Amino acid sequence: MSTFIGVDVSLASSAICILGEGGKVIKESKIDSEPAAFVTFMQDLPYEITGIGMEAGPLSQLLHKALDDAGFPIVLMETHKVKKALSAMPIKTDRRDAEGIAHLLQLGWFSAVHCKSVTAQETRAVLTGRNALKKALIAIELSMRGILRNFGLKMGQISRKGYEERVRELIDGNDALRA
């Protein structure tokens, strides 16, 4: 018997719906959104799994890797198409979303998206973190310039290397600003 599994991933737990022949729901479950829990759950199923579908999202890449490494036929589904298809449902719950995802998988009404490699995800995380730190540093520097300007203290053109020294020079003698 062909079975299609739809997964609605949430931060703490994920809803799972398993469809059998004719699109009938044969099992519904809720499990922790942890890779080991997913692999164990799928391995314990007494059905031959034709496909597992989940909407692409923050946790889905981690779960996709675990299921793919365990040999399961997993597909990441394009988010906008899934949302459009599921928006027709009158009542939105995680359980119903999982069922809708399983139906989309069974009918082939989805677009698969590429799951980035762990190396690509790590590189992106480093670049994103670096960019956030850089923006925060610039915001702090501009804020300090504005604070000092209120006291008539002007930073002027200064390199990043000489920034701290210039601030200390300007606030020297002003105990309130030094604090």
Tab-separated table of C-alpha atoms in Angstrom:
chain	number	residue	atom	x	y	z
A	1	MET	CA	0.000	0.000	0.000
A	2	SER	CA	1.314	3.453	-0.960
A	3	THR	CA	1.424	5.926	1.889
A	4	PHE	CA	1.997	9.661	1.754
A	5	ILE	CA	2.984	11.552	4.869
A	6	GLY	CA	2.325	15.236	5.408
A	7	VAL	CA	4.180	17.094	8.142
A	8	ASP	CA	3.288	20.501	9.563
A	9	VAL	CA	6.445	21.610	11.361
A	10	SER	CA	6.239	23.905	14.384
A	11	LEU	CA	8.942	24.935	16.820
A	12	ALA	CA	8.075	22.552	19.672
A	13	SER	CA	6.071	19.805	17.982
A	14	SER	CA	4.995	18.732	14.521
A	15	ALA	CA	1.684	17.349	13.298
A	16	ILE	CA	1.880	14.289	11.055
A	17	CYS	CA	-0.832	12.852	8.810
A	18	ILE	CA	-0.464	9.568	6.933
A	19	LEU	CA	-2.659	8.946	3.895
A	20	GLY	CA	-3.307	5.502	2.473
A	21	GLU	CA	-5.036	4.318	-0.687
A	22	GLY	CA	-7.633	6.714	-2.043
A	23	GLY	CA	-6.352	9.553	0.123
A	24	LYS	CA	-7.868	8.188	3.332
A	25	VAL	CA	-6.284	9.206	6.622
A	26	ILE	CA	-4.860	6.083	8.252
A	27	LYS	CA	-2.933	7.717	11.081
A	28	GLU	CA	-2.413	11.106	12.669
A	29	SER	CA	0.190	11.923	15.248
A	30	LYS	CA	2.068	14.715	16.966
A	31	ILE	CA	5.797	14.391	17.702
A	32	ASP	CA	8.635	16.564	18.966
A	33	SER	CA	10.268	18.671	16.252
A	34	GLU	CA	13.600	16.926	16.743
A	35	PRO	CA	15.481	14.988	14.043
A	36	ALA	CA	15.845	11.840	16.186
A	37	ALA	CA	12.103	11.817	16.986
A	38	PHE	CA	11.265	12.061	13.284
A	39	VAL	CA	13.590	9.244	12.249
A	40	THR	CA	12.367	6.967	15.051
A	41	PHE	CA	8.716	7.697	14.236
A	42	MET	CA	9.175	6.942	10.516
A	43	GLN	CA	11.201	3.783	11.197
A	44	ASP	CA	8.477	2.446	13.513
A	45	LEU	CA	5.708	2.814	10.916
A	46	PRO	CA	4.371	-0.490	9.548
A	47	TYR	CA	3.768	1.072	6.115
A	48	GLU	CA	5.855	1.408	2.985
A	49	ILE	CA	6.460	5.153	2.715
A	50	THR	CA	5.964	6.527	-0.793
A	51	GLY	CA	6.761	10.095	0.152
A	52	ILE	CA	7.085	12.511	3.031
A	53	GLY	CA	6.281	16.163	2.417
A	54	MET	CA	6.897	19.217	4.524
A	55	GLU	CA	6.714	22.914	3.852
A	56	ALA	CA	10.100	24.622	3.586
A	57	GLY	CA	10.885	26.611	6.731
A	58	PRO	CA	13.469	27.277	9.451
A	59	LEU	CA	13.397	23.793	11.021
A	60	SER	CA	12.554	21.852	7.883
A	61	GLN	CA	16.123	21.812	6.538
A	62	LEU	CA	17.422	20.164	9.705
A	63	LEU	CA	14.579	17.619	9.670
A	64	HIS	CA	14.992	17.044	5.917
A	65	LYS	CA	18.669	16.187	6.375
A	66	ALA	CA	17.950	13.701	9.169
A	67	LEU	CA	15.212	11.927	7.188
A	68	ASP	CA	17.219	11.976	3.954
A	69	ASP	CA	20.289	10.557	5.731
A	70	ALA	CA	18.055	7.789	7.136
A	71	GLY	CA	16.957	6.910	3.588
A	72	PHE	CA	13.400	8.252	3.591
A	73	PRO	CA	11.821	9.831	0.462
A	74	ILE	CA	11.496	13.391	1.766
A	75	VAL	CA	10.417	16.466	-0.215
A	76	LEU	CA	10.577	20.122	0.806
A	77	MET	CA	7.579	21.930	-0.659
A	78	GLU	CA	7.569	25.536	-1.869
A	79	THR	CA	5.972	27.667	0.853
A	80	HIS	CA	3.808	30.039	-1.216
A	81	LYS	CA	2.074	27.262	-3.154
A	82	VAL	CA	1.396	25.259	0.002
A	83	LYS	CA	-0.043	28.319	1.792
A	84	LYS	CA	-2.259	29.116	-1.187
A	85	ALA	CA	-3.598	25.575	-1.353
A	86	LEU	CA	-4.167	25.326	2.402
A	87	SER	CA	-5.852	28.744	2.612
A	88	ALA	CA	-8.998	27.219	1.087
A	89	MET	CA	-9.581	25.164	4.250
A	90	PRO	CA	-12.290	26.666	6.476
A	91	ILE	CA	-10.583	25.690	9.738
A	92	LYS	CA	-6.806	25.991	10.050
A	93	THR	CA	-5.120	23.706	12.553
A	94	ASP	CA	-1.731	21.986	12.542
A	95	ARG	CA	-3.485	18.627	12.105
A	96	ARG	CA	-5.463	19.849	9.085
A	97	ASP	CA	-2.377	21.500	7.593
A	98	ALA	CA	-0.511	18.172	7.855
A	99	GLU	CA	-3.409	16.435	6.115
A	100	GLY	CA	-3.474	19.107	3.404
A	101	ILE	CA	0.272	18.741	2.842
A	102	ALA	CA	-0.125	14.955	2.539
A	103	HIS	CA	-2.886	15.439	-0.072
A	104	LEU	CA	-0.761	17.916	-2.031
A	105	LEU	CA	2.099	15.407	-2.015
A	106	GLN	CA	-0.162	12.554	-3.099
A	107	LEU	CA	-1.689	14.597	-5.934
A	108	GLY	CA	1.625	16.121	-7.018
A	109	TRP	CA	0.282	19.675	-6.594
A	110	PHE	CA	3.470	21.186	-5.238
A	111	SER	CA	6.853	22.506	-6.277
A	112	ALA	CA	9.874	20.946	-4.625
A	113	VAL	CA	12.589	23.256	-3.346
A	114	HIS	CA	16.273	22.543	-2.918
A	115	CYS	CA	17.550	21.816	0.579
A	116	LYS	CA	20.820	23.648	1.176
A	117	SER	CA	23.843	21.686	2.346
A	118	VAL	CA	24.983	22.022	5.950
A	119	THR	CA	28.104	23.844	4.741
A	120	ALA	CA	25.981	26.357	2.817
A	121	GLN	CA	23.755	26.857	5.872
A	122	GLU	CA	26.814	27.418	8.087
A	123	THR	CA	28.277	29.934	5.641
A	124	ARG	CA	24.985	31.791	5.476
A	125	ALA	CA	24.713	31.821	9.292
A	126	VAL	CA	28.216	33.308	9.627
A	127	LEU	CA	27.511	35.975	6.990
A	128	THR	CA	24.126	36.828	8.522
A	129	GLY	CA	25.654	37.097	12.013
A	130	ARG	CA	28.506	39.243	10.713
A	131	ASN	CA	26.067	41.546	8.919
A	132	ALA	CA	23.938	41.911	12.072
A	133	LEU	CA	27.006	42.783	14.167
A	134	LYS	CA	28.206	45.283	11.567
A	135	LYS	CA	24.795	47.024	11.479
A	136	ALA	CA	24.670	47.121	15.292
A	137	LEU	CA	28.167	48.607	15.488
A	138	ILE	CA	27.323	51.331	12.964
A	139	ALA	CA	24.090	52.123	14.849
A	140	ILE	CA	26.002	52.436	18.135
A	141	GLU	CA	28.655	54.672	16.559
A	142	LEU	CA	26.015	56.967	15.040
A	143	SER	CA	24.127	57.069	18.333
A	144	MET	CA	27.301	58.037	20.211
A	145	ARG	CA	27.983	60.813	17.689
A	146	GLY	CA	24.462	62.155	18.292
A	147	ILE	CA	24.795	61.993	22.076
A	148	LEU	CA	28.112	63.816	22.030
A	149	ARG	CA	26.804	66.419	19.570
A	150	ASN	CA	24.130	67.395	22.155
A	151	PHE	CA	27.018	68.620	24.335
A	152	GLY	CA	28.761	70.440	21.504
A	153	LEU	CA	31.341	67.644	21.156
A	154	LYS	CA	31.930	66.868	17.489
A	155	MET	CA	33.610	63.648	16.371
A	156	GLY	CA	34.557	64.900	12.906
A	157	GLN	CA	36.056	62.591	10.282
A	158	ILE	CA	37.583	59.654	12.124
A	159	SER	CA	38.605	56.137	11.166
A	160	ARG	CA	37.135	53.153	12.961
A	161	LYS	CA	40.572	52.475	14.453
A	162	GLY	CA	40.740	55.902	16.074
A	163	TYR	CA	37.050	56.054	17.081
A	164	GLU	CA	37.396	54.929	20.700
A	165	GLU	CA	40.370	57.204	21.344
A	166	ARG	CA	38.481	60.201	19.906
A	167	VAL	CA	35.431	59.498	22.120
A	168	ARG	CA	37.641	59.271	25.217
A	169	GLU	CA	39.369	62.509	24.227
A	170	LEU	CA	36.039	64.337	23.839
A	171	ILE	CA	34.507	63.167	27.127
A	172	ASP	CA	37.674	63.725	29.184
A	173	GLY	CA	36.791	66.049	32.050
A	174	ASN	CA	33.042	65.421	31.872
A	175	ASP	CA	32.295	62.981	34.731
A	176	ALA	CA	28.650	62.459	33.691
A	177	LEU	CA	29.607	61.376	30.161
A	178	ARG	CA	32.538	59.272	31.367
A	179	ALA	CA	30.135	57.274	33.543
